[in-house]
Tab-separated table of C-alpha atoms and ligand atoms in Angstrom:
chain	number	residue	atom	x	y	z
A	1	MET	CA	199.642	80.874	132.428
A	2	LYS	CA	196.043	81.077	133.482
A	3	VAL	CA	193.999	83.263	135.800
A	4	ASP	CA	192.012	81.385	138.428
A	5	VAL	CA	188.862	83.117	139.643
A	6	ILE	CA	187.198	83.058	143.080
A	7	LEU	CA	183.640	84.300	143.275
A	8	GLY	CA	180.551	84.072	145.470
A	9	LEU	CA	177.644	81.910	144.249
A	10	GLN	CA	174.920	83.242	146.554
A	11	TRP	CA	174.026	86.766	147.756
A	12	GLY	CA	177.526	87.714	148.981
A	13	ASP	CA	179.355	87.223	152.277
A	14	GLU	CA	180.071	83.565	151.445
A	15	GLY	CA	183.598	83.820	152.846
A	16	LYS	CA	185.542	84.905	149.756
A	17	GLY	CA	188.121	86.877	151.788
A	18	LYS	CA	189.086	83.873	153.860
A	19	VAL	CA	189.490	81.570	150.876
A	20	VAL	CA	191.490	84.095	148.830
A	21	ASP	CA	193.874	84.401	151.807
A	22	VAL	CA	194.149	80.601	152.072
A	23	LEU	CA	194.811	80.134	148.333
A	24	THR	CA	197.151	83.135	147.830
A	25	PRO	CA	200.377	81.176	148.575
A	26	GLY	CA	199.773	79.338	145.260
A	27	TYR	CA	199.852	82.555	143.158
A	28	GLU	CA	202.167	85.508	142.687
A	29	MET	CA	199.412	88.038	142.054
A	30	VAL	CA	195.926	88.631	143.501
A	31	ALA	CA	193.606	91.011	141.637
A	32	ARG	CA	190.161	92.339	142.668
A	33	PHE	CA	187.981	92.681	139.584
A	34	GLN	CA	184.772	94.514	140.531
A	35	GLY	CA	182.733	96.102	143.304
A	36	GLY	CA	184.080	98.557	145.793
A	37	PRO	CA	183.781	99.316	149.491
A	38	ASN	CA	180.321	97.740	149.515
A	39	ALA	CA	182.337	94.558	150.013
A	40	GLY	CA	183.522	93.406	153.424
A	41	HIS	CA	185.938	90.488	153.194
A	42	THR	CA	186.894	89.058	156.556
A	43	LEU	CA	190.187	87.356	157.304
A	44	GLU	CA	191.172	85.764	160.587
A	45	PHE	CA	194.554	84.383	161.517
A	46	GLU	CA	196.891	84.246	164.517
A	47	GLY	CA	194.139	85.668	166.735
A	48	LYS	CA	193.706	88.748	164.549
A	49	LYS	CA	190.749	89.785	162.417
A	50	PHE	CA	190.706	92.162	159.464
A	51	ILE	CA	187.850	93.308	157.208
A	52	LEU	CA	188.998	94.355	153.754
A	53	LYS	CA	186.805	96.507	151.528
A	54	SER	CA	188.760	97.622	148.464
A	55	ILE	CA	192.131	96.007	149.134
A	56	PRO	CA	192.532	92.448	147.751
A	57	SER	CA	192.534	89.643	150.295
A	58	GLY	CA	196.005	88.450	149.281
A	59	ILE	CA	197.562	91.378	151.100
A	60	PHE	CA	198.556	89.456	154.261
A	61	GLN	CA	200.618	86.812	152.459
A	62	GLU	CA	204.212	87.934	152.078
A	63	GLY	CA	205.744	88.779	148.698
A	64	LYS	CA	202.538	88.870	146.652
A	65	ILE	CA	201.455	91.625	144.310
A	66	ASN	CA	197.922	92.840	144.971
A	67	VAL	CA	196.088	94.720	142.221
A	68	ILE	CA	192.904	96.780	142.454
A	69	GLY	CA	191.609	96.217	138.907
A	70	ASN	CA	189.926	98.563	136.427
A	71	GLY	CA	186.511	97.042	137.182
A	72	VAL	CA	186.621	98.247	140.802
A	73	VAL	CA	185.126	101.542	142.018
A	74	ILE	CA	187.216	103.145	144.707
A	75	ASP	CA	186.411	105.731	147.370
A	76	PRO	CA	189.671	107.487	148.367
A	77	ALA	CA	188.360	108.445	151.811
A	78	LEU	CA	187.477	104.838	152.694
A	79	PHE	CA	190.622	103.562	151.000
A	80	LYS	CA	192.733	105.795	153.287
A	81	LEU	CA	190.949	104.506	156.395
A	82	GLU	CA	191.483	100.914	155.258
A	83	VAL	CA	195.167	101.447	154.524
A	84	GLU	CA	195.715	103.182	157.878
A	85	THR	CA	194.070	100.334	159.791
A	86	LEU	CA	196.463	97.884	158.163
A	87	GLU	CA	199.472	100.185	158.664
A	88	GLU	CA	198.634	100.581	162.357
A	89	SER	CA	198.784	96.803	162.727
A	90	GLY	CA	202.259	96.783	161.211
A	91	HIS	CA	201.511	95.966	157.556
A	92	THR	CA	203.265	98.135	155.004
A	93	LEU	CA	201.451	98.071	151.716
A	94	THR	CA	203.024	100.554	149.297
A	95	ASP	CA	205.461	98.025	147.833
A	96	ARG	CA	202.784	95.394	147.075
A	97	LEU	CA	199.516	97.142	146.370
A	98	CYS	CA	198.858	98.688	142.942
A	99	ILE	CA	195.794	100.486	141.636
A	100	SER	CA	194.544	100.512	138.051
A	101	LYS	CA	194.469	103.891	136.313
A	102	LYS	CA	191.172	102.800	134.790
A	103	ALA	CA	189.425	102.085	138.120
A	104	HIS	CA	186.586	104.590	138.636
A	105	LEU	CA	186.384	106.964	141.578
A	106	ILE	CA	183.470	107.112	143.980
A	107	LEU	CA	182.927	110.799	144.678
A	108	PRO	CA	181.401	112.127	147.917
A	109	THR	CA	178.392	113.168	145.813
A	110	HIS	CA	177.947	109.557	144.681
A	111	ARG	CA	177.470	108.584	148.296
A	112	LEU	CA	174.962	111.396	148.754
A	113	LEU	CA	173.069	110.353	145.645
A	114	ASP	CA	172.946	106.760	146.893
A	115	ALA	CA	171.499	107.881	150.232
A	116	ALA	CA	169.052	110.332	148.643
A	117	SER	CA	167.769	107.725	146.185
A	118	GLU	CA	167.293	105.120	148.920
A	119	LYS	CA	165.455	107.597	151.145
A	120	ALA	CA	163.163	108.624	148.274
A	121	MET	CA	162.297	104.989	147.533
A	122	GLY	CA	161.035	104.396	151.061
A	123	ASP	CA	159.856	100.814	151.600
A	124	ALA	CA	160.796	99.944	148.023
A	125	LYS	CA	164.477	100.753	148.680
A	126	ILE	CA	167.184	98.366	147.534
A	127	GLY	CA	168.865	98.357	150.931
A	128	THR	CA	172.246	99.325	149.489
A	129	THR	CA	175.368	99.587	151.596
A	130	GLY	CA	175.220	103.361	151.127
A	131	ARG	CA	178.696	103.496	149.634
A	132	GLY	CA	177.746	105.253	146.388
A	133	ILE	CA	178.217	102.116	144.310
A	134	GLY	CA	175.148	102.507	142.055
A	135	PRO	CA	175.748	106.205	141.239
A	136	ALA	CA	179.486	105.609	140.570
A	137	TYR	CA	178.835	102.720	138.148
A	138	THR	CA	175.992	104.735	136.592
A	139	ASP	CA	178.451	107.522	135.809
A	140	LYS	CA	180.914	104.980	134.432
A	141	ILE	CA	178.361	103.536	132.022
A	142	SER	CA	176.934	106.929	131.047
A	143	ARG	CA	180.495	108.086	130.344
A	144	HIS	CA	180.586	110.763	133.011
A	145	GLY	CA	182.908	108.909	135.378
A	146	LEU	CA	186.263	110.055	136.814
A	147	ARG	CA	189.038	107.533	136.853
A	148	VAL	CA	192.093	107.106	139.047
A	149	GLY	CA	194.231	108.139	136.053
A	150	ASP	CA	192.389	111.487	135.969
A	151	LEU	CA	193.940	112.441	139.327
A	152	PHE	CA	197.079	113.492	137.457
A	153	HIS	CA	195.499	115.618	134.720
A	154	ASP	CA	193.628	118.828	135.566
A	155	PHE	CA	191.672	116.929	138.174
A	156	GLU	CA	190.206	119.889	140.086
A	157	THR	CA	188.321	121.096	136.959
A	158	LYS	CA	186.987	117.628	136.171
A	159	TYR	CA	185.961	117.097	139.799
A	160	ARG	CA	184.094	120.441	140.027
A	161	LYS	CA	182.267	119.734	136.755
A	162	ALA	CA	181.132	116.325	138.037
A	163	VAL	CA	180.019	117.761	141.391
A	164	LEU	CA	178.005	120.478	139.677
A	165	ARG	CA	176.162	117.807	137.722
A	166	HIS	CA	175.567	115.744	140.843
A	167	LYS	CA	174.304	118.768	142.789
A	168	GLU	CA	171.648	119.332	140.118
A	169	MET	CA	170.614	115.702	140.539
A	170	LEU	CA	170.546	116.043	144.347
A	171	ASP	CA	168.286	119.085	144.008
A	172	GLN	CA	165.583	116.744	142.691
A	173	TYR	CA	165.439	115.084	146.111
A	174	ASP	CA	164.208	116.335	149.468
A	175	PHE	CA	167.630	115.644	151.023
A	176	GLU	CA	169.957	117.650	153.211
A	177	TYR	CA	173.708	117.223	153.060
A	178	ASP	CA	177.077	118.603	154.121
A	179	LEU	CA	179.420	118.277	151.138
A	180	PRO	CA	182.443	120.229	152.419
A	181	GLY	CA	182.736	117.915	155.424
A	182	LEU	CA	182.895	114.874	153.147
A	183	GLU	CA	185.208	116.536	150.633
A	184	LYS	CA	187.995	117.229	153.168
A	185	GLN	CA	188.360	113.518	154.004
A	186	TRP	CA	187.995	112.619	150.366
A	187	PHE	CA	190.845	114.823	149.156
A	188	GLU	CA	193.044	113.584	151.999
A	189	GLY	CA	192.279	110.115	150.678
A	190	VAL	CA	193.294	111.159	147.185
A	191	GLU	CA	196.739	112.176	148.529
A	192	LYS	CA	197.017	108.817	150.274
A	193	MET	CA	196.189	106.982	147.054
A	194	LYS	CA	199.003	108.808	145.265
A	195	GLU	CA	201.509	107.052	147.578
A	196	PHE	CA	200.696	103.824	145.749
A	197	GLN	CA	201.715	102.623	142.320
A	198	ILE	CA	199.003	103.722	139.886
A	199	ILE	CA	199.399	101.330	136.983
A	200	ASP	CA	198.162	100.287	133.553
A	201	SER	CA	196.864	97.131	135.209
A	202	GLU	CA	195.809	95.282	132.057
A	203	HIS	CA	199.368	95.581	130.685
A	204	VAL	CA	200.914	94.586	134.007
A	205	ILE	CA	198.660	91.518	134.313
A	206	GLN	CA	199.178	90.439	130.698
A	207	ARG	CA	202.961	90.848	130.988
A	208	HIS	CA	202.934	88.803	134.181
A	209	LEU	CA	200.948	86.032	132.428
A	210	ASP	CA	203.251	86.125	129.380
A	211	GLU	CA	206.201	85.589	131.709
A	212	GLY	CA	204.534	82.471	133.101
A	213	GLY	CA	203.112	84.094	136.248
A	214	THR	CA	199.889	83.123	137.983
A	215	VAL	CA	196.958	85.322	139.023
A	216	LEU	CA	194.102	84.768	141.446
A	217	ALA	CA	191.134	86.997	140.542
A	218	GLU	CA	189.016	87.959	143.542
A	219	GLY	CA	185.345	88.719	143.104
A	220	ALA	CA	183.096	90.704	145.426
A	221	GLN	CA	179.409	90.254	146.247
A	222	GLY	CA	177.845	87.116	144.752
A	223	SER	CA	176.264	85.929	141.521
A	224	MET	CA	172.718	86.406	142.847
A	225	LEU	CA	173.613	90.114	143.126
A	226	ASP	CA	174.900	90.276	139.534
A	227	ILE	CA	173.524	93.199	137.555
A	228	ASP	CA	172.296	90.909	134.737
A	229	PHE	CA	171.547	87.581	136.368
A	230	GLY	CA	170.854	88.468	139.991
A	231	SER	CA	167.501	89.202	141.604
A	232	TYR	CA	167.112	92.490	139.690
A	233	PRO	CA	166.551	95.262	140.744
A	234	PHE	CA	167.722	94.076	144.167
A	235	VAL	CA	171.283	93.612	142.993
A	236	THR	CA	174.530	95.520	142.964
A	237	SER	CA	175.656	97.558	139.932
A	238	SER	CA	178.472	95.380	138.577
A	239	THR	CA	179.080	92.055	136.882
A	240	THR	CA	179.836	89.823	139.846
A	241	SER	CA	179.999	86.680	137.711
A	242	CYS	CA	183.054	85.220	135.991
A	243	ALA	CA	182.672	87.474	132.942
A	244	GLY	CA	183.433	90.387	135.303
A	245	ALA	CA	186.939	89.022	135.783
A	246	CYS	CA	187.570	89.515	132.028
A	247	THR	CA	186.178	93.032	131.826
A	248	GLY	CA	187.427	94.023	135.256
A	249	LEU	CA	191.062	92.995	134.714
A	250	GLY	CA	191.555	92.993	130.935
A	251	ILE	CA	191.958	89.246	130.401
A	252	SER	CA	190.332	87.118	127.723
A	253	PRO	CA	187.915	84.225	128.493
A	254	ARG	CA	190.608	81.891	127.157
A	255	GLN	CA	192.923	82.970	129.942
A	256	ILE	CA	190.594	81.769	132.696
A	257	GLY	CA	191.663	78.542	134.361
A	258	GLU	CA	189.904	77.234	137.438
A	259	VAL	CA	186.726	78.897	138.680
A	260	PHE	CA	186.266	78.501	142.432
A	261	GLY	CA	182.605	78.945	143.358
A	262	ILE	CA	182.068	79.669	147.058
A	263	PHE	CA	178.864	79.013	148.967
A	264	LYS	CA	177.732	78.736	152.556
A	265	ALA	CA	176.393	75.358	153.779
A	266	TYR	CA	173.131	77.342	154.156
A	267	CYS	CA	172.219	80.744	152.677
A	268	THR	CA	172.092	84.410	153.681
A	269	ARG	CA	171.243	87.748	152.151
A	270	VAL	CA	171.476	91.334	153.404
A	271	GLY	CA	169.310	94.159	152.086
A	272	SER	CA	165.953	93.917	150.310
A	273	GLY	CA	164.810	91.515	147.614
A	274	PRO	CA	163.531	87.979	147.109
A	275	PHE	CA	165.028	85.062	149.015
A	276	PRO	CA	162.946	81.914	148.381
A	277	THR	CA	164.441	79.775	151.193
A	278	GLU	CA	164.446	82.506	153.842
A	279	LEU	CA	163.489	81.305	157.346
A	280	PHE	CA	161.518	83.438	159.789
A	281	ASP	CA	161.455	80.821	162.534
A	282	ASP	CA	163.778	79.556	165.282
A	283	ASP	CA	165.970	77.779	162.734
A	284	GLY	CA	166.597	81.115	160.966
A	285	GLN	CA	167.538	82.769	164.224
A	286	ARG	CA	169.769	79.843	165.129
A	287	LEU	CA	171.647	80.204	161.823
A	288	ARG	CA	172.014	83.953	162.465
A	289	ASP	CA	173.306	83.405	166.021
A	290	ASN	CA	175.583	80.457	165.333
A	291	GLY	CA	176.919	81.986	162.108
A	292	ASN	CA	177.232	85.484	163.597
A	293	GLU	CA	175.300	86.674	160.583
A	294	TYR	CA	175.584	90.420	160.954
A	295	GLY	CA	176.937	92.469	158.022
A	296	SER	CA	180.685	93.165	158.108
A	297	VAL	CA	180.154	96.546	156.363
A	298	THR	CA	176.895	97.860	157.780
A	299	GLY	CA	176.335	95.635	160.859
A	300	ARG	CA	172.814	94.823	159.601
A	301	PRO	CA	171.430	91.399	160.650
A	302	ARG	CA	171.660	89.083	157.644
A	303	ARG	CA	168.555	87.259	156.516
A	304	CYS	CA	169.117	83.496	156.870
A	305	GLY	CA	167.679	80.400	155.233
A	306	TRP	CA	168.372	76.881	153.953
A	307	ILE	CA	170.692	76.183	151.040
A	308	ASP	CA	169.047	76.816	147.675
A	309	LEU	CA	170.251	74.329	145.056
A	310	VAL	CA	168.053	75.823	142.323
A	311	ALA	CA	169.937	79.106	142.641
A	312	LEU	CA	173.288	77.342	143.073
A	313	ARG	CA	172.883	75.208	139.937
A	314	TYR	CA	172.078	78.397	138.031
A	315	THR	CA	175.104	80.358	139.282
A	316	ILE	CA	177.438	77.362	138.835
A	317	LYS	CA	176.413	77.157	135.169
A	318	LEU	CA	176.702	80.929	134.553
A	319	ASN	CA	180.198	80.977	135.949
A	320	GLY	CA	181.532	77.683	134.625
A	321	VAL	CA	182.515	76.708	138.167
A	322	THR	CA	185.145	73.945	138.204
A	323	LYS	CA	185.644	73.653	141.978
A	324	LEU	CA	183.243	74.274	144.815
A	325	VAL	CA	184.174	75.658	148.209
A	326	MET	CA	181.748	75.082	151.087
A	327	MET	CA	181.952	77.597	153.921
A	328	LYS	CA	180.629	77.793	157.471
A	329	SER	CA	179.913	74.064	157.765
A	330	ASP	CA	180.314	74.369	161.543
A	331	VAL	CA	177.297	76.693	161.750
A	332	LEU	CA	175.074	73.631	161.148
A	333	ASP	CA	176.791	71.567	163.883
A	334	GLU	CA	173.858	71.634	166.316
A	335	PHE	CA	171.049	70.971	163.875
A	336	GLU	CA	169.233	67.609	164.271
A	337	SER	CA	168.262	67.794	160.620
A	338	ILE	CA	169.156	70.016	157.696
A	339	LYS	CA	167.003	71.021	154.754
A	340	ALA	CA	168.114	71.639	151.183
A	341	CYS	CA	165.853	73.164	148.517
A	342	ILE	CA	166.095	70.959	145.388
A	343	ALA	CA	163.340	72.571	143.308
A	344	TYR	CA	160.708	75.328	143.327
A	345	ARG	CA	157.007	74.837	142.977
A	346	VAL	CA	155.685	77.759	140.938
A	347	ASN	CA	151.909	77.913	140.404
A	348	GLY	CA	151.677	74.221	141.231
A	349	GLN	CA	154.411	73.274	138.737
A	350	GLU	CA	157.731	71.936	139.941
A	351	THR	CA	160.853	73.379	138.324
A	352	GLU	CA	164.579	73.077	138.814
A	353	GLU	CA	165.275	76.202	136.723
A	354	LEU	CA	165.518	79.600	138.332
A	355	PRO	CA	162.469	81.559	137.138
A	356	TYR	CA	162.504	85.160	135.882
A	357	ASP	CA	160.261	86.273	138.729
A	358	LEU	CA	161.693	85.302	142.090
A	359	GLU	CA	159.223	87.395	144.051
A	360	THR	CA	155.834	85.803	143.582
A	361	GLY	CA	154.401	82.370	144.179
A	362	ILE	CA	157.620	80.396	144.789
A	363	GLU	CA	157.375	77.509	147.174
A	364	PRO	CA	160.667	75.734	147.864
A	365	VAL	CA	160.681	71.925	147.642
A	366	TYR	CA	162.907	70.557	150.363
A	367	VAL	CA	164.673	67.310	151.144
A	368	GLU	CA	165.666	66.740	154.731
A	369	LEU	CA	169.009	65.211	155.720
A	370	PRO	CA	170.197	64.128	159.156
A	371	GLY	CA	172.520	66.598	160.901
A	372	TRP	CA	175.947	65.523	162.241
A	373	GLN	CA	175.546	67.107	165.718
A	374	ALA	CA	179.300	67.191	166.279
A	375	ASP	CA	181.895	69.938	166.668
A	376	MET	CA	183.447	70.516	163.224
A	377	THR	CA	185.643	73.421	164.284
A	378	LYS	CA	188.547	71.247	165.513
A	379	ILE	CA	188.595	68.915	162.554
A	380	GLN	CA	191.968	68.777	160.783
A	381	SER	CA	191.354	66.390	157.897
A	382	GLU	CA	188.665	64.861	155.743
A	383	ASN	CA	189.101	61.499	157.516
A	384	GLU	CA	187.613	63.010	160.664
A	385	PHE	CA	184.354	64.115	159.014
A	386	PRO	CA	181.292	62.613	160.725
A	387	GLU	CA	179.355	60.208	158.508
A	388	GLU	CA	176.335	62.522	158.270
A	389	PHE	CA	178.594	65.383	157.165
A	390	ASN	CA	180.151	63.186	154.457
A	391	ASN	CA	176.608	62.333	153.328
A	392	TYR	CA	175.699	66.028	153.121
A	393	VAL	CA	178.821	66.738	150.997
A	394	THR	CA	178.147	63.775	148.713
A	395	PHE	CA	174.495	64.809	148.347
A	396	LEU	CA	175.512	68.346	147.325
A	397	GLU	CA	178.156	67.123	144.884
A	398	GLU	CA	175.586	64.872	143.194
A	399	GLU	CA	173.014	67.630	143.013
A	400	LEU	CA	175.467	70.284	141.805
A	401	GLU	CA	177.661	68.049	139.597
A	402	VAL	CA	180.898	69.807	140.682
A	403	PRO	CA	183.355	68.557	143.318
A	404	ILE	CA	183.605	70.308	146.656
A	405	THR	CA	187.366	70.691	146.989
A	406	ILE	CA	187.605	72.942	150.049
A	407	VAL	CA	185.554	72.778	153.240
A	408	SER	CA	185.687	75.575	155.818
A	409	VAL	CA	184.927	74.702	159.437
A	410	GLY	CA	185.580	78.006	161.185
A	411	PRO	CA	186.582	81.607	160.511
A	412	ASP	CA	190.302	81.112	161.041
A	413	ARG	CA	192.724	80.577	158.151
A	414	ALA	CA	193.718	77.298	159.792
A	415	GLN	CA	190.158	75.968	159.930
A	416	THR	CA	190.195	74.948	156.287
A	417	ILE	CA	190.233	71.440	154.853
A	418	ILE	CA	191.486	70.917	151.317
A	419	ARG	CA	190.119	67.707	149.799
B	1	GDP	P1	183.030	87.630	152.106
B	1	GDP	O1	182.386	88.947	151.901
B	1	GDP	O2	182.583	86.614	151.098
B	1	GDP	O3	184.513	87.680	152.200
B	1	GDP	O4	182.482	87.104	153.506
B	1	GDP	P2	182.331	87.961	154.880
B	1	GDP	O5	183.677	88.180	155.429
B	1	GDP	O6	181.474	89.149	154.659
B	1	GDP	O7	181.453	87.007	155.737
B	1	GDP	C1	181.887	85.751	156.097
B	1	GDP	C2	181.894	85.662	157.630
B	1	GDP	O8	181.977	84.318	158.038
B	1	GDP	C3	183.095	86.349	158.255
B	1	GDP	O9	182.743	86.851	159.512
B	1	GDP	C4	184.112	85.206	158.393
B	1	GDP	O10	185.054	85.432	159.446
B	1	GDP	C5	183.182	84.094	158.744
B	1	GDP	N1	183.616	82.752	158.291
B	1	GDP	C6	184.284	82.408	157.140
B	1	GDP	N2	184.372	81.067	157.059
B	1	GDP	C7	183.775	80.570	158.163
B	1	GDP	C8	183.519	79.241	158.640
B	1	GDP	O11	183.863	78.238	158.013
B	1	GDP	N3	182.849	79.117	159.822
B	1	GDP	C9	182.428	80.195	160.554
B	1	GDP	N4	181.784	79.982	161.676
B	1	GDP	N5	182.618	81.475	160.139
B	1	GDP	C10	183.289	81.640	158.948
B	2	IMO	P1	180.788	91.034	149.805
B	2	IMO	O1	181.854	91.224	148.773
B	2	IMO	C1	176.507	91.063	150.706
B	2	IMO	C2	174.070	94.080	148.664
B	2	IMO	C3	173.464	95.184	149.501
B	2	IMO	C4	172.220	95.450	148.712
B	2	IMO	C5	172.680	95.303	147.262
B	2	IMO	C6	173.068	96.615	146.567
B	2	IMO	O2	181.185	91.333	151.200
B	2	IMO	O3	180.145	89.683	149.638
B	2	IMO	P2	175.152	98.236	146.785
B	2	IMO	O4	175.707	98.982	147.981
B	2	IMO	O5	176.150	97.302	146.171
B	2	IMO	O6	174.507	99.140	145.776
B	2	IMO	O7	173.974	97.355	147.394
B	2	IMO	O8	173.830	94.459	147.311
B	2	IMO	N1	175.550	93.926	148.811
B	2	IMO	C7	176.145	92.934	149.461
B	2	IMO	N2	175.622	91.910	150.167
B	2	IMO	N3	177.837	91.133	150.528
B	2	IMO	C8	178.380	92.127	149.759
B	2	IMO	O9	179.684	92.143	149.441
B	2	IMO	C9	177.527	93.092	149.246
B	2	IMO	N4	177.732	94.208	148.492
B	2	IMO	C10	176.507	94.679	148.214
B	2	IMO	O10	173.201	94.712	150.789
B	2	IMO	O11	171.259	94.476	148.936
B	3	MG	MG1	181.247	90.357	152.978
């Protein structure tokens, strides 16, 4: 059987958590393939709201196996907090959450290095989530990383060696820190992690597929934050695109089935870096207010702008998206008219291809479409869509050349229309 992939097509926070939760009943296994606690995946149902960071978003659907894949970086201290929040609300996880032995650990010193590096960069900072993501993936690639499987083999020695190395790096910065305070929570987290099944995830996933099982692969961040194809250097440190599902779970490209590409009906970004369609006017503030665009991890206000079809066409191609999912349609409910960027004008030349340099001289070329000015949040089926909304969907499908198969009209699990 095949692995279907869900990933974000913009700069993250598209609504991946909600859609994974909605689609999970169709699969036996949900597996996160990259990122770490920089992610914040929000799920709402039955009047409750949860924000997941490292735990896959299939966790609330009964009887499903949830796997934290080898491509993920995991901070035991934050993992423990996340597990405890779910346990306090009555969800037992130990029987259905497994962690890959090959997932890398985020050490307390990775977090310190992230903070020290950001501070040293001043105005040029990346605006990271401060979760130690960059330093942890750097250690992975430079072959200094510690993995979950290491917890069971002379771990203390390996940990001290890594910390010594990190302290030397921290000495290069003008940065004060309290490591023992962080370490206490971290080692408590390690003990919590050991309550879970620590598995050879690639074998478990392959065996499951051989036996005819289905897998939903959950991405974090978005393709415009991809380490190779995103707005470098203002990106995260992992492969957020579809290829990351292969390396982050141990599946071959031939095992990928559907690729669900998720986007907001407009666009947001949090942190620094280029954003060609960003709005600094009342419309931008209206998107932020109506969409409650404040980061689920850091609480930072998200930057808001119109939908960018140049960037979307690019990320759809890179990922081989077969089905599109449009989120937060209701956020545009009040707008008299809606703009969509169909091309960029760069040095007077119009282009539909995403240029190498996204920072200088880009002027978005917009088309304007009439808004629907109706309440979408109560809509139950496609038949109830206002005409202007149908026109917006058709326009996007024609521009993007992929069908929009799911439309989200509110944060709740139930506010989802499958077409
Ligand atoms: P993720 O990181 O891709 O999982 O997305 P986030 O959870 O960070 O951000 C999406 C936010 O939008 C969350 O607060 C969701 O509850 C909310 N959300 C998801 N879908 C919709 C929708 O269709 N309408 C509205 N108004 N909010 C939504
Ligand atoms: P989800 O999965 C939105 C952004 C940060 C920063 C850059 C690098 O919830 O969509 P990092 O901490 O990864 O080194 O930060 O990436 N970023 C996200 N933006 N959603 C996310 O995750 C993000 N994870 C990282 O704001 O600009
Ligand atoms: Mg998020």
